[in-house]
Amino acid sequence: MSTLLLALQAAGWSRVLLCSVSTQCYRTMSSQKLLVSPPPPLLQPLSVPDRLLLGPGPSNPPPRILSAGGRQLIGHMHKEMIQIMDEIKLGIQYAFQTKNPLTLAVSGTGHCAMEAAVLNMVEQGDKVLVAVNGFWGERVTDIAKRLGAEVHQLVKNPGEYFTLEEIEKGLIQYAPFLFFITHGESSTGVVQPLDGLGELCHRYNCLLLVDAVASLGGTPVLMDQQGIDILYSGSQKVLSAPPGASPISFSNRARKKIYNRKTKPSSFYLDMEELAKYWGCDDNPRKYHHTAPINTFFCLREALAALAEKGLENSWKLHKENSLYLCEGLQKLGLKLFVKEPDARLPTVNTVFIPEGYDWKEITEYIMKNHGIEVSGGLGASAGKVLRIGLMGYNSTKFNVDRVLRALEDALQHCLKNKL
Ligand SMILES: *Cc1c(COP(=O)(O)O)cnc(C)c1O
Ligand SMILES: *[C@@H]1O[C@H](CO)[C@@H](O)[C@H](O)[C@H]1NC(C)=O
């Protein structure tokens, strides 16, 4: 080609040739005039501000995790990737404290794991009992109803947790095959005690499903010892990894129910039997299911490695200490904590009443604008009533507690509404 061009050029032909090529190009292009032009904002550089994320998630990833996300891609079926997925599996088994073979990360956020848990367990008409003491029970109710389950709710005031007696009553009254409860209720800031719950559920032939998206790594959850049948979490809370890969695990009891379904789960993407083959959780050969979010898995691998290095007990202790330190500081500012019982306070997402005369939105906006810190308002039943201050993973430090307390004190001085 280039030899030909050179020869033509030497012969003085090049201008004629190029001209005719480009005219032809122009004609074909103009016959398909573009309807949408390149959007001007996309022609500007990407803009991402530096913020300290102390809301209910995401939290700031440490440099180690950020750089893992920026590594070069490899193929999703390359042996190195399979190795990384195996390491993720081991990391989740450690974080969950389980030996379940059916343990993996779904390619999606916490909601994806939540949906995967429910849709693999539930078939049309199955009875499900959902503990509702905040936003997440309502969300699972919605998901289970969409899947055709017969859903009953056990309801408790936001800010409170369920006792074993209350749960037992519900199990007797509704005889569900599946019971859902939230371990770290991040809309209200409550931690649900889990001891004895698995045993109780099994006594009534019921499987126990627990949401630990906001609590994993921040406060103890021991899947096997507590008899939890299905446990899921997320990546962007205590693990301080970007959202998009969510740990999930099924006990052998739960796994049996899945493998004996009468109907296939409604989603191919989240079908655990298929995912188990992709993740090498059974004796079948590995099989392509979908292209894993490879770099997101790199990040999750590093997050789980960091947790393993630090140790679960240290991580729980650190979150507890920093939460206590924050709660003390909030009370010193004259603020009232939303969860009355100190032991029931979730160390990862702390809830505090918005004092009278203030608009929550003004406070959060003031803190964002003047201090570069994200804190959040309430969610669901707690909306308009509380501020939620997250102390999760990498940024759960005394230094950051001091920062957010100073910011809040400043906001309280500047945002007071004139009372009419
Ligand atoms: C954040 C959260 C979720 C949802 O996770 P996403 O990653 O936002 O989809 C579910 N449950 C609890 C308790 C949470 O805190
Ligand atoms: C997160 O916390 C650490 C430790 O206090 C700090 O070094 C880091 O700058 C914080 N990240 C952000 C985004 O503020």
XYZ file of C-alpha atoms and ligand atoms in Angstrom:
449
model
C 0.000 0.000 0.000
C 2.639 2.521 1.070
C 4.882 1.384 -1.774
C 2.004 2.002 -4.156
C 1.349 5.441 -2.663
C 5.004 6.381 -2.934
C 5.054 5.282 -6.526
C 1.893 7.287 -7.292
C 3.275 10.271 -5.438
C 6.439 10.104 -7.499
C 4.204 10.103 -10.541
C 2.344 13.171 -9.252
C -0.836 11.205 -8.729
C -1.202 11.417 -4.990
C -3.385 14.545 -4.837
C -5.893 13.168 -7.279
C -6.085 9.869 -5.457
C -6.520 11.284 -1.920
C -9.071 13.740 -3.169
C -11.270 11.111 -4.681
C -11.056 8.932 -1.561
C -12.030 11.759 0.776
C -14.902 12.950 -1.421
C -16.328 9.490 -1.392
C -15.996 9.325 2.374
C -17.677 12.651 2.774
C -20.607 11.550 0.650
C -21.315 8.369 2.646
C -21.000 10.249 5.965
C -23.336 13.052 4.897
C -26.018 10.607 3.854
C -26.139 9.441 7.529
C -26.184 12.780 9.303
C -25.722 12.346 13.038
C -28.733 13.154 15.136
C -26.760 13.662 18.365
C -23.518 15.611 18.379
C -20.622 14.987 20.799
C -21.859 16.349 24.148
C -19.777 19.404 25.171
C -19.460 18.333 28.867
C -17.811 15.101 27.723
C -15.175 17.124 25.912
C -14.131 18.574 29.279
C -11.847 16.655 31.659
C -13.430 14.295 34.228
C -14.112 16.157 37.437
C -14.074 14.317 40.780
C -13.699 16.339 43.980
C -11.796 15.110 47.023
C -14.253 14.378 49.792
C -14.196 12.653 53.120
C -17.095 10.220 52.919
C -18.675 9.857 56.351
C -22.172 8.942 55.218
C -23.782 5.491 55.229
C -21.596 4.500 52.268
C -19.577 4.522 50.148
C -16.479 5.094 52.274
C -13.093 6.254 50.972
C -10.918 3.438 49.664
C -7.282 3.448 50.809
C -4.556 3.909 48.152
C -3.920 0.151 48.064
C -7.462 -0.538 46.888
C -7.621 2.419 44.522
C -4.449 1.348 42.770
C -5.702 -2.234 42.473
C -8.634 -0.841 40.477
C -6.265 0.910 38.095
C -4.304 -2.229 37.187
C -4.220 -3.551 33.644
C -7.042 -5.902 32.664
C -6.631 -9.621 32.258
C -9.158 -11.999 30.768
C -11.959 -13.113 33.040
C -11.138 -16.803 32.419
C -7.338 -16.493 32.638
C -5.836 -18.691 35.301
C -4.604 -15.647 37.242
C -8.149 -14.302 37.375
C -9.487 -17.669 38.550
C -6.821 -17.553 41.251
C -7.960 -14.064 42.304
C -11.567 -15.254 42.440
C -10.491 -18.187 44.615
C -8.736 -15.716 46.924
C -11.910 -13.614 47.083
C -13.854 -16.733 48.055
C -11.391 -17.461 50.875
C -11.534 -13.828 51.979
C -15.336 -13.910 52.152
C -15.276 -17.181 54.088
C -12.987 -15.467 56.596
C -15.038 -12.250 56.778
C -18.275 -14.232 57.169
C -16.675 -16.876 59.413
C -18.046 -19.718 57.329
C -16.870 -22.903 55.668
C -19.741 -22.946 53.163
C -18.524 -24.061 49.715
C -21.259 -21.968 48.060
C -19.572 -18.653 48.799
C -18.842 -16.050 46.121
C -19.237 -12.413 45.095
C -22.097 -11.381 42.825
C -21.320 -8.775 40.177
C -23.343 -5.898 41.549
C -23.938 -3.777 44.638
C -25.543 -4.791 47.938
C -28.962 -4.716 46.327
C -27.785 -7.258 43.789
C -26.755 -9.633 46.577
C -30.063 -8.987 48.316
C -31.964 -9.818 45.157
C -29.765 -12.871 44.511
C -30.445 -14.161 48.029
C -34.196 -13.830 47.770
C -34.696 -14.930 44.182
C -32.648 -18.093 44.539
C -34.521 -19.129 47.673
C -38.083 -18.136 46.881
C -40.556 -19.822 44.549
C -44.077 -18.752 43.698
C -46.289 -18.807 46.789
C -43.491 -19.550 49.290
C -44.059 -18.027 52.711
C -41.499 -15.472 53.814
C -41.378 -13.562 57.085
C -39.552 -10.231 57.034
C -38.423 -8.327 60.121
C -39.039 -4.634 59.497
C -37.450 -2.063 61.801
C -36.366 0.365 59.121
C -35.839 0.742 55.415
C -34.207 -2.586 54.546
C -37.012 -4.847 55.677
C -39.350 -2.844 53.467
C -36.965 -3.200 50.554
C -36.773 -6.984 50.933
C -40.568 -7.142 51.249
C -40.811 -5.396 47.897
C -38.314 -7.771 46.270
C -39.942 -10.922 47.692
C -43.403 -9.794 46.583
C -42.173 -9.169 43.047
C -40.988 -12.781 43.041
C -44.438 -14.036 43.939
C -43.756 -14.931 47.564
C -46.402 -14.705 50.251
C -44.781 -12.082 52.452
C -45.583 -11.339 56.075
C -43.954 -8.660 58.170
C -42.839 -8.525 61.770
C -42.765 -4.828 62.578
C -40.847 -2.904 65.203
C -40.274 0.804 65.757
C -37.270 2.275 63.942
C -34.412 2.507 66.440
C -35.283 -0.802 68.131
C -34.227 -4.403 67.514
C -36.121 -7.700 67.732
C -35.992 -10.063 70.713
C -35.898 -13.833 70.269
C -39.358 -14.059 71.862
C -40.856 -11.674 69.325
C -39.289 -13.580 66.471
C -40.464 -16.914 67.842
C -44.032 -15.621 67.965
C -43.778 -14.600 64.320
C -42.351 -17.983 63.303
C -45.238 -19.744 65.053
C -47.896 -17.438 63.654
C -46.776 -17.450 60.007
C -44.776 -20.702 59.644
C -42.474 -19.208 56.968
C -39.779 -21.218 55.176
C -37.520 -18.137 55.145
C -36.968 -15.410 57.744
C -35.186 -12.173 56.832
C -33.516 -9.807 59.263
C -31.066 -6.909 58.949
C -27.937 -7.163 61.074
C -26.789 -3.563 60.692
C -29.880 -1.443 60.071
C -28.177 1.508 58.441
C -31.336 3.589 58.030
C -31.784 3.730 61.813
C -28.346 2.850 63.217
C -29.393 -0.318 65.039
C -27.451 -3.548 65.381
C -29.554 -6.717 65.639
C -28.274 -9.390 68.066
C -27.939 -12.659 66.150
C -27.023 -15.188 68.837
C -29.537 -18.007 69.094
C -31.457 -16.845 66.038
C -30.329 -19.597 63.654
C -31.129 -22.279 66.179
C -34.556 -20.762 66.730
C -35.344 -20.598 63.008
C -34.204 -24.180 62.423
C -36.428 -25.394 65.264
C -39.345 -24.109 63.178
C -38.005 -25.474 59.865
C -37.176 -22.017 58.684
C -34.051 -20.746 56.938
C -32.350 -17.593 58.250
C -31.413 -14.829 55.796
C -29.307 -11.953 57.141
C -28.345 -8.627 55.556
C -24.881 -7.605 56.732
C -24.180 -4.942 54.115
C -23.597 -2.183 56.662
C -22.165 -4.318 59.460
C -19.661 -6.786 57.979
C -16.235 -6.066 59.459
C -17.678 -3.434 61.801
C -19.442 -5.603 64.353
C -19.393 -9.388 64.878
C -21.276 -11.669 62.535
C -20.362 -15.356 62.693
C -22.244 -17.136 59.941
C -21.642 -20.774 60.905
C -21.703 -20.337 64.692
C -24.892 -18.283 64.538
C -26.586 -20.712 62.175
C -27.158 -18.178 59.404
C -28.276 -19.861 56.167
C -27.882 -17.016 53.727
C -25.635 -14.031 54.385
C -24.746 -11.182 52.077
C -22.865 -7.909 52.232
C -21.469 -5.175 49.999
C -18.053 -3.786 49.178
C -18.291 -0.026 49.679
C -19.030 0.144 53.381
C -16.564 -1.269 55.934
C -14.531 -2.992 53.219
C -13.800 0.446 51.696
C -13.759 -0.865 48.130
C -15.684 0.648 45.219
C -19.273 -0.586 44.912
C -20.001 -3.353 42.437
C -18.967 -6.721 43.898
C -20.935 -8.177 46.786
C -20.105 -11.160 48.991
C -22.785 -13.805 49.486
C -22.830 -17.268 51.041
C -25.329 -20.134 51.384
C -25.308 -22.854 54.041
C -25.617 -26.456 52.880
C -29.227 -26.345 54.044
C -29.941 -23.341 51.833
C -27.960 -24.845 48.982
C -30.079 -27.993 49.103
C -33.237 -25.923 48.783
C -31.749 -24.180 45.722
C -30.713 -27.414 44.030
C -34.158 -28.926 44.645
C -36.177 -26.043 43.227
C -39.250 -26.922 41.166
C -38.685 -23.922 38.922
C -35.581 -22.097 37.746
C -34.884 -18.742 39.388
C -36.281 -15.854 37.355
C -32.845 -14.336 36.719
C -30.111 -16.016 34.716
C -27.557 -13.442 35.813
C -28.087 -14.218 39.493
C -28.810 -17.958 39.253
C -26.647 -19.501 41.990
C -26.378 -22.879 40.293
C -24.868 -21.146 37.273
C -22.712 -18.823 39.376
C -21.451 -21.778 41.401
C -20.061 -23.271 38.186
C -18.389 -19.983 37.246
C -16.874 -19.625 40.722
C -15.813 -23.269 41.033
C -18.041 -23.855 44.071
C -19.049 -27.354 43.005
C -17.423 -30.318 41.282
C -18.390 -29.156 37.804
C -15.710 -27.700 35.539
C -15.525 -23.877 35.495
C -17.902 -22.446 32.995
C -18.283 -18.986 31.520
C -21.372 -17.288 32.890
C -20.735 -13.577 32.422
C -17.686 -11.339 32.209
C -16.723 -10.518 35.765
C -16.150 -6.826 36.603
C -12.468 -7.674 36.661
C -11.034 -4.507 38.202
C -13.813 -4.346 40.769
C -12.797 -7.862 41.779
C -9.162 -6.709 42.086
C -10.364 -4.056 44.532
C -12.495 -6.505 46.495
C -9.550 -8.891 46.692
C -7.387 -6.153 48.185
C -10.132 -5.091 50.601
C -10.527 -8.649 51.861
C -6.741 -9.005 52.089
C -6.546 -5.821 54.172
C -9.251 -7.169 56.500
C -7.435 -10.496 56.841
C -4.177 -8.690 57.669
C -5.803 -6.460 60.260
C -7.891 -9.296 61.709
C -11.652 -9.279 62.270
C -11.371 -8.783 66.034
C -9.197 -5.686 65.571
C -11.563 -4.309 62.969
C -14.586 -4.794 65.243
C -12.723 -3.202 68.152
C -11.612 -0.202 66.127
C -15.113 0.489 64.836
C -16.574 0.200 68.322
C -13.988 2.567 69.832
C -14.400 5.210 67.170
C -18.174 5.015 67.349
C -18.091 5.449 71.140
C -15.756 8.409 70.719
C -18.142 9.965 68.179
C -21.221 9.359 70.337
C -19.501 11.003 73.304
C -18.607 14.000 71.161
C -22.140 14.299 69.782
C -23.580 14.291 73.286
C -21.038 16.920 74.350
C -22.430 19.100 71.557
C -25.816 18.741 73.245
C -27.180 16.326 70.630
C -29.364 13.305 71.335
C -28.616 9.883 69.899
C -31.434 8.163 68.017
C -30.815 4.661 69.416
C -31.443 4.759 73.161
C -29.786 1.513 74.205
C -25.981 1.942 73.931
C -25.390 -1.745 73.120
C -27.862 -1.568 70.239
C -25.949 1.218 68.481
C -24.456 0.216 65.160
C -20.768 1.257 65.238
C -20.588 1.779 61.479
C -23.570 4.067 60.867
C -24.332 6.396 63.757
C -27.687 8.145 64.005
C -28.311 11.371 65.880
C -31.499 13.448 66.161
C -31.597 16.706 64.259
C -32.129 19.323 66.942
C -35.293 21.386 66.782
C -35.148 24.497 64.639
C -32.795 22.976 62.054
C -33.295 21.706 58.542
C -31.227 18.536 57.983
C -30.525 19.401 54.374
C -29.034 22.726 55.284
C -26.714 21.053 57.789
C -25.482 18.372 55.380
C -25.028 20.913 52.594
C -23.144 23.278 54.883
C -20.777 20.518 55.986
C -20.218 19.399 52.406
C -19.595 22.914 51.130
C -17.455 24.245 53.956
C -15.701 21.137 55.234
C -15.656 18.760 52.249
C -17.278 16.038 54.332
C -20.291 13.943 53.417
C -22.713 13.140 56.213
C -26.215 12.074 55.381
C -29.826 12.614 56.404
C -32.199 9.808 57.360
C -33.750 7.165 55.117
C -37.315 5.870 55.120
C -38.878 6.276 58.552
C -35.836 8.152 59.864
C -35.898 10.722 57.021
C -36.089 14.291 58.313
C -35.427 13.110 61.871
C -31.784 12.105 61.979
C -28.332 12.652 60.611
C -26.384 9.524 59.734
C -22.651 9.623 60.293
C -20.763 6.676 58.900
C -17.433 5.561 60.339
C -16.466 2.709 58.108
C -13.254 0.980 57.225
C -10.290 3.073 56.208
C -11.793 6.355 57.363
C -12.999 5.152 60.746
C -10.325 7.048 62.684
C -10.256 9.330 65.749
C -8.809 12.040 63.550
C -11.837 11.909 61.255
C -14.227 11.843 64.222
C -12.660 15.095 65.430
C -13.015 16.531 61.948
C -16.701 15.697 61.626
C -17.465 16.920 65.155
C -15.818 20.274 64.405
C -17.759 20.496 61.153
C -21.033 19.703 62.885
C -20.396 22.250 65.640
C -19.708 24.859 62.988
C -22.865 23.905 61.066
C -25.020 24.132 64.194
C -23.757 27.671 64.744
C -24.524 28.737 61.189
C -27.704 26.883 60.227
C -30.115 27.734 63.034
C -33.474 28.683 61.556
C -35.236 31.755 62.850
C -38.257 30.493 64.673
C -41.468 32.249 63.702
C -26.209 0.007 51.816
C -27.075 -1.083 52.231
C -27.709 -1.927 51.301
C -27.682 -1.695 49.822
O -26.442 -1.707 49.250
P -26.187 -0.982 47.841
O -24.736 -1.240 47.650
O -26.535 0.455 48.021
O -27.016 -1.621 46.814
C -28.454 -2.979 51.783
N -28.608 -3.187 53.097
C -28.027 -2.383 54.023
C -28.227 -2.677 55.465
C -27.260 -1.306 53.609
O -26.721 -0.497 54.537
C -9.373 8.948 55.327
O -8.799 8.850 56.612
C -7.404 8.790 56.622
C -6.972 8.627 58.060
O -7.517 9.617 58.919
C -6.819 10.049 56.008
O -5.420 9.949 55.928
C -7.399 10.222 54.608
O -6.958 11.440 54.071
C -8.896 10.202 54.663
N -9.440 10.311 53.328
C -10.064 11.386 52.923
C -10.598 11.330 51.528
O -10.234 12.376 53.624
